[in-house]
Tab-separated table of C-alpha atoms in Angstrom:
chain	number	residue	atom	x	y	z
A	1	MET	CA	17.098	10.226	2.234
A	2	SER	CA	19.359	7.597	1.841
A	3	ALA	CA	18.083	4.152	0.223
A	4	PRO	CA	17.467	1.240	2.739
A	5	ASN	CA	19.966	-2.174	2.826
A	6	ALA	CA	18.160	-5.308	2.664
A	7	SER	CA	18.757	-5.563	6.383
A	8	GLN	CA	17.798	-1.772	7.150
A	9	ILE	CA	14.272	-1.609	8.390
A	10	ILE	CA	12.003	1.965	7.467
A	11	VAL	CA	9.130	2.578	9.990
A	12	ILE	CA	6.284	4.098	8.205
A	13	PRO	CA	4.051	5.419	10.464
A	14	ALA	CA	0.172	5.122	9.474
A	15	ARG	CA	-2.994	7.490	10.547
A	16	ARG	CA	-3.970	6.358	14.405
A	17	SER	CA	-7.316	4.125	13.988
A	18	HIS	CA	-10.824	5.922	15.410
A	19	SER	CA	-12.105	2.720	17.832
A	20	ASN	CA	-11.022	0.882	20.261
A	21	HIS	CA	-11.194	-2.695	18.739
A	22	ALA	CA	-9.659	-1.013	15.805
A	23	GLU	CA	-6.990	0.073	17.625
A	24	VAL	CA	-6.409	-3.007	19.581
A	25	ALA	CA	-6.977	-5.150	16.245
A	26	ARG	CA	-4.103	-2.801	14.616
A	27	THR	CA	-1.692	-3.614	17.659
A	28	ILE	CA	-1.611	-7.173	17.713
A	29	GLY	CA	-1.513	-6.948	13.849
A	30	ILE	CA	1.560	-4.810	13.850
A	31	ASP	CA	3.122	-7.181	16.618
A	32	ILE	CA	2.980	-10.455	14.719
A	33	ILE	CA	3.862	-8.396	11.373
A	34	ALA	CA	7.042	-7.306	13.433
A	35	GLY	CA	7.688	-10.712	14.689
A	36	ARG	CA	6.813	-10.286	18.248
A	37	TYR	CA	4.243	-12.591	18.213
A	38	GLY	CA	5.600	-15.758	15.677
A	39	GLU	CA	4.228	-18.376	13.276
A	40	GLY	CA	2.225	-20.726	15.554
A	41	ALA	CA	2.193	-18.857	18.481
A	42	LYS	CA	-0.433	-18.702	21.041
A	43	LEU	CA	-1.738	-14.987	21.884
A	44	PRO	CA	-2.361	-14.445	25.903
A	45	GLY	CA	-5.897	-15.797	26.687
A	46	ASP	CA	-8.729	-13.304	27.189
A	47	ALA	CA	-7.932	-12.346	30.760
A	48	GLU	CA	-4.113	-10.941	29.673
A	49	LEU	CA	-5.295	-9.316	26.995
A	50	THR	CA	-8.086	-7.247	28.344
A	51	LEU	CA	-5.395	-6.442	31.192
A	52	ILE	CA	-2.793	-5.027	28.647
A	53	PHE	CA	-5.340	-3.130	26.440
A	54	GLY	CA	-7.375	-2.030	28.969
A	55	VAL	CA	-11.107	-3.117	26.955
A	56	SER	CA	-13.381	-5.054	27.509
A	57	ARG	CA	-13.991	-8.550	26.474
A	58	PRO	CA	-16.503	-7.951	23.534
A	59	VAL	CA	-14.463	-4.965	22.150
A	60	LEU	CA	-11.050	-7.773	22.664
A	61	ARG	CA	-13.229	-10.538	20.472
A	62	GLU	CA	-14.039	-8.090	18.159
A	63	SER	CA	-10.407	-7.120	17.631
A	64	VAL	CA	-9.284	-10.848	16.705
A	65	LYS	CA	-12.038	-11.442	14.567
A	66	THR	CA	-10.560	-8.878	12.434
A	67	LEU	CA	-7.554	-10.462	12.685
A	68	VAL	CA	-9.025	-13.482	12.181
A	69	ALA	CA	-11.325	-12.276	8.822
A	70	LYS	CA	-7.627	-11.247	7.493
A	71	GLY	CA	-5.369	-14.343	7.915
A	72	LEU	CA	-3.246	-13.236	10.654
A	73	LEU	CA	-4.960	-15.252	12.735
A	74	SER	CA	-7.290	-18.234	13.847
A	75	THR	CA	-8.728	-19.412	16.702
A	76	LYS	CA	-9.780	-23.260	17.767
A	77	ALA	CA	-11.657	-24.708	20.821
A	78	ARG	CA	-9.053	-25.957	23.522
A	79	VAL	CA	-6.488	-24.826	21.819
A	80	GLY	CA	-6.583	-20.715	21.524
A	81	THR	CA	-5.752	-18.117	19.292
A	82	VAL	CA	-2.572	-18.472	17.074
A	83	VAL	CA	-1.067	-17.129	14.967
A	84	ARG	CA	-1.114	-18.561	11.645
A	85	GLU	CA	1.469	-18.896	8.651
A	86	ARG	CA	2.115	-15.719	6.611
A	87	ALA	CA	1.193	-17.358	3.306
A	88	ALA	CA	-2.414	-17.225	4.746
A	89	TRP	CA	-1.945	-13.414	5.015
A	90	ASN	CA	-4.303	-11.092	2.805
A	91	MET	CA	-1.411	-8.867	1.383
A	92	PHE	CA	-4.171	-7.070	-0.468
A	93	ASP	CA	-5.860	-5.548	2.921
A	94	ALA	CA	-5.073	-1.873	3.023
A	95	ASP	CA	-4.618	-2.507	6.732
A	96	VAL	CA	-2.368	-5.323	6.877
A	97	LEU	CA	-0.285	-3.165	4.356
A	98	ALA	CA	-1.009	-0.408	6.390
A	99	TRP	CA	0.788	-2.522	9.518
A	100	HIS	CA	3.986	-3.758	7.661
A	101	LEU	CA	4.647	0.119	6.697
A	102	ASP	CA	3.665	0.872	10.525
A	103	ALA	CA	5.997	-2.805	11.674
A	104	GLY	CA	8.730	-1.647	9.060
A	105	ILE	CA	9.803	-2.720	5.559
A	106	ASP	CA	13.105	-3.228	4.645
A	107	LYS	CA	13.894	-3.529	0.386
A	108	ARG	CA	12.471	-7.048	0.007
A	109	PHE	CA	9.383	-5.089	0.852
A	110	LEU	CA	9.416	-2.677	-0.878
A	111	ARG	CA	10.204	-5.113	-4.343
A	112	ASP	CA	7.645	-7.462	-3.595
A	113	LEU	CA	4.703	-4.474	-4.255
A	114	SER	CA	7.195	-3.166	-6.603
A	115	GLU	CA	6.527	-6.798	-8.649
A	116	ILE	CA	2.540	-6.763	-7.926
A	117	ARG	CA	2.229	-3.446	-9.528
A	118	LEU	CA	4.628	-3.760	-12.194
A	119	ALA	CA	2.242	-7.273	-13.023
A	120	VAL	CA	-0.787	-5.179	-12.877
A	121	GLU	CA	-0.797	-1.434	-13.748
A	122	PRO	CA	0.417	-1.716	-17.141
A	123	ARG	CA	-1.941	-3.618	-18.427
A	124	ALA	CA	-4.333	-1.345	-16.520
A	125	ALA	CA	-3.127	0.987	-18.280
A	126	ALA	CA	-2.975	0.056	-21.691
A	127	LEU	CA	-7.316	-1.690	-21.249
A	128	ALA	CA	-7.336	2.183	-19.575
A	129	ALA	CA	-6.179	3.532	-23.199
A	130	GLU	CA	-8.625	1.290	-24.430
A	131	ARG	CA	-11.857	2.320	-22.208
A	132	ARG	CA	-11.750	5.439	-20.845
A	133	SER	CA	-13.728	8.165	-20.515
A	134	ALA	CA	-13.655	11.571	-20.884
A	135	ASP	CA	-14.808	12.115	-17.426
A	136	ASP	CA	-12.179	9.834	-16.423
A	137	LEU	CA	-9.279	11.620	-18.640
A	138	ALA	CA	-10.233	14.959	-17.041
A	139	LEU	CA	-9.617	13.192	-13.425
A	140	MET	CA	-6.371	11.853	-14.430
A	141	ARG	CA	-5.249	15.350	-15.770
A	142	GLN	CA	-6.801	17.106	-12.703
A	143	ALA	CA	-4.647	15.218	-10.747
A	144	VAL	CA	-1.381	15.326	-12.992
A	145	ALA	CA	-2.204	19.547	-13.001
A	146	ARG	CA	-2.030	19.681	-8.776
A	147	MET	CA	1.281	16.857	-9.570
A	148	LYS	CA	2.604	19.626	-11.552
A	149	ASP	CA	1.528	22.443	-8.500
A	150	GLN	CA	2.521	20.752	-5.496
A	151	PRO	CA	6.455	20.578	-4.270
A	152	GLY	CA	7.309	16.917	-4.795
A	153	ALA	CA	7.873	16.901	-0.786
A	154	SER	CA	4.566	17.833	-0.581
A	155	GLU	CA	1.101	15.825	0.813
A	156	SER	CA	-0.850	16.560	-1.723
A	157	PHE	CA	2.075	15.615	-4.401
A	158	ALA	CA	1.779	12.577	-2.841
A	159	GLU	CA	-2.631	12.213	-2.958
A	160	ALA	CA	-2.768	13.264	-6.520
A	161	ASP	CA	-0.133	10.774	-7.104
A	162	LEU	CA	-2.321	8.171	-5.505
A	163	THR	CA	-5.504	9.529	-6.948
A	164	LEU	CA	-4.086	9.119	-10.689
A	165	HIS	CA	-3.117	5.806	-10.582
A	166	VAL	CA	-5.995	5.039	-9.035
A	167	ALA	CA	-8.309	6.901	-11.790
A	168	VAL	CA	-6.115	4.570	-14.252
A	169	ALA	CA	-7.236	1.281	-12.888
A	170	THR	CA	-10.628	2.634	-12.568
A	171	ALA	CA	-10.615	3.707	-16.301
A	172	SER	CA	-9.238	-0.255	-17.571
A	173	GLY	CA	-12.692	-1.073	-16.472
A	174	ASN	CA	-11.674	-4.239	-14.421
A	175	PRO	CA	-12.840	-4.142	-10.955
A	176	PHE	CA	-10.447	-6.601	-9.627
A	177	MET	CA	-7.174	-3.835	-11.222
A	178	ARG	CA	-8.942	-1.251	-9.346
A	179	SER	CA	-9.098	-3.664	-6.045
A	180	ILE	CA	-5.370	-3.016	-6.047
A	181	GLY	CA	-5.892	0.503	-4.836
A	182	ALA	CA	-4.521	-0.276	-1.699
A	183	VAL	CA	-1.451	-1.619	-2.789
A	184	ILE	CA	-0.790	0.716	-5.348
A	185	GLU	CA	-1.344	3.023	-2.001
A	186	ALA	CA	0.964	1.834	0.205
A	187	ALA	CA	4.082	1.284	-2.255
A	188	LEU	CA	3.070	5.128	-2.973
A	189	ARG	CA	3.623	5.866	0.352
A	190	ALA	CA	6.616	3.773	1.192
A	191	SER	CA	8.204	5.763	-1.796
A	192	PHE	CA	7.161	8.500	-0.896
A	193	VAL	CA	8.444	8.558	2.334
A	194	LEU	CA	11.999	6.983	1.214
A	195	SER	CA	12.111	9.041	-1.633
A	196	ALA	CA	10.293	12.346	-2.525
A	197	PRO	CA	11.352	14.241	-5.501
A	198	GLY	CA	11.983	16.564	-3.428
A	199	ASP	CA	14.164	18.934	-6.075
A	200	ALA	CA	13.200	20.682	-9.039
A	201	ARG	CA	14.808	18.798	-11.283
A	202	GLU	CA	13.270	15.522	-9.979
A	203	HIS	CA	10.108	16.921	-9.314
A	204	ASP	CA	9.597	17.713	-13.254
A	205	ILE	CA	10.630	14.618	-13.992
A	206	ALA	CA	7.698	12.587	-11.839
A	207	VAL	CA	5.712	15.328	-13.834
A	208	ALA	CA	6.106	14.671	-17.484
A	209	ALA	CA	6.377	10.942	-16.943
A	210	HIS	CA	3.330	10.660	-15.264
A	211	GLU	CA	1.526	12.996	-17.619
A	212	ARG	CA	3.214	10.427	-20.578
A	213	ILE	CA	0.582	7.873	-18.902
A	214	VAL	CA	-2.040	9.826	-19.432
A	215	GLU	CA	-1.252	11.359	-22.774
A	216	ALA	CA	-1.039	7.749	-24.105
A	217	ILE	CA	-4.550	6.743	-22.925
A	218	ALA	CA	-6.140	9.666	-23.590
A	219	ASP	CA	-4.439	8.731	-27.211
A	220	ALA	CA	-6.199	5.677	-27.230
A	221	ASP	CA	-2.414	3.861	-27.637
A	222	ALA	CA	-2.403	0.776	-25.461
A	223	GLU	CA	1.257	0.202	-25.828
A	224	ALA	CA	3.027	3.725	-25.325
A	225	ALA	CA	0.379	3.521	-21.770
A	226	ALA	CA	1.979	0.529	-20.807
A	227	ALA	CA	5.196	1.486	-21.323
A	228	ALA	CA	5.389	5.010	-19.784
A	229	MET	CA	2.998	3.251	-16.352
A	230	THR	CA	6.094	0.629	-16.067
A	231	ASN	CA	8.739	3.581	-16.182
A	232	VAL	CA	7.478	5.086	-13.715
A	233	ILE	CA	7.439	2.065	-10.952
A	234	PHE	CA	10.892	1.752	-12.796
A	235	ASN	CA	11.609	5.025	-11.409
A	236	GLY	CA	10.681	4.630	-8.218
A	237	LEU	CA	12.422	0.966	-7.595
A	238	ARG	CA	15.587	2.843	-8.502
A	239	ARG	CA	14.574	6.784	-6.675
A	240	HIS	CA	15.411	4.031	-3.303
A	241	GLY	CA	17.246	1.330	-4.397
A	242	ALA	CA	15.628	-1.293	-4.318
A	243	ALA	CA	15.812	-2.228	-8.201
A	244	GLY	CA	17.431	-5.780	-9.167
């Protein structure tokens, strides 16, 4: 797949929600993120929305509460339900990130994800080199082994990749770093769909790059661990043309 231009929107479907109110929240959330309900726009009333979605008022209200909690909506007496400004959205929320991928992402969104990863993950790798346990290292090595064994374009490869990055964040011992797991997942999911390391050479390069992270952490070399993590993130940016 070719890299997206700044104006191109890439849609990456997510797993479906399981409950009625979660599915309604997801649909409205995607409509907001895609701009179908603009900033400051007022949503249709309860009666209209219950007809549109075919759900009860309690289900609809639960959906709205979910979106209010995530910063996408505000509700005011005699005003109604209004879309909040983008700056108020909780961009670390797993659903909000997933809905961005569902609504369609461009090169800027990919770059934004990578910038927050670059701000956190190399430091997490450095801390992991100082604080990791034997169990942490075992989990990381298992993840690399699964990456090595699985085709680069497979879902199993992507899951192993995510497992490794989350394991590094966890091994940092800093709960705030572990909490950006949703950001890492969204970035890897987008990167995987856009430019999975499908051929043998790209697969081997990706595995070796991740292996360097783990070995630096095992060697308690914080500087090398941070550099190896930075290299992996920049390689992902370069693969789908979002660097620079």
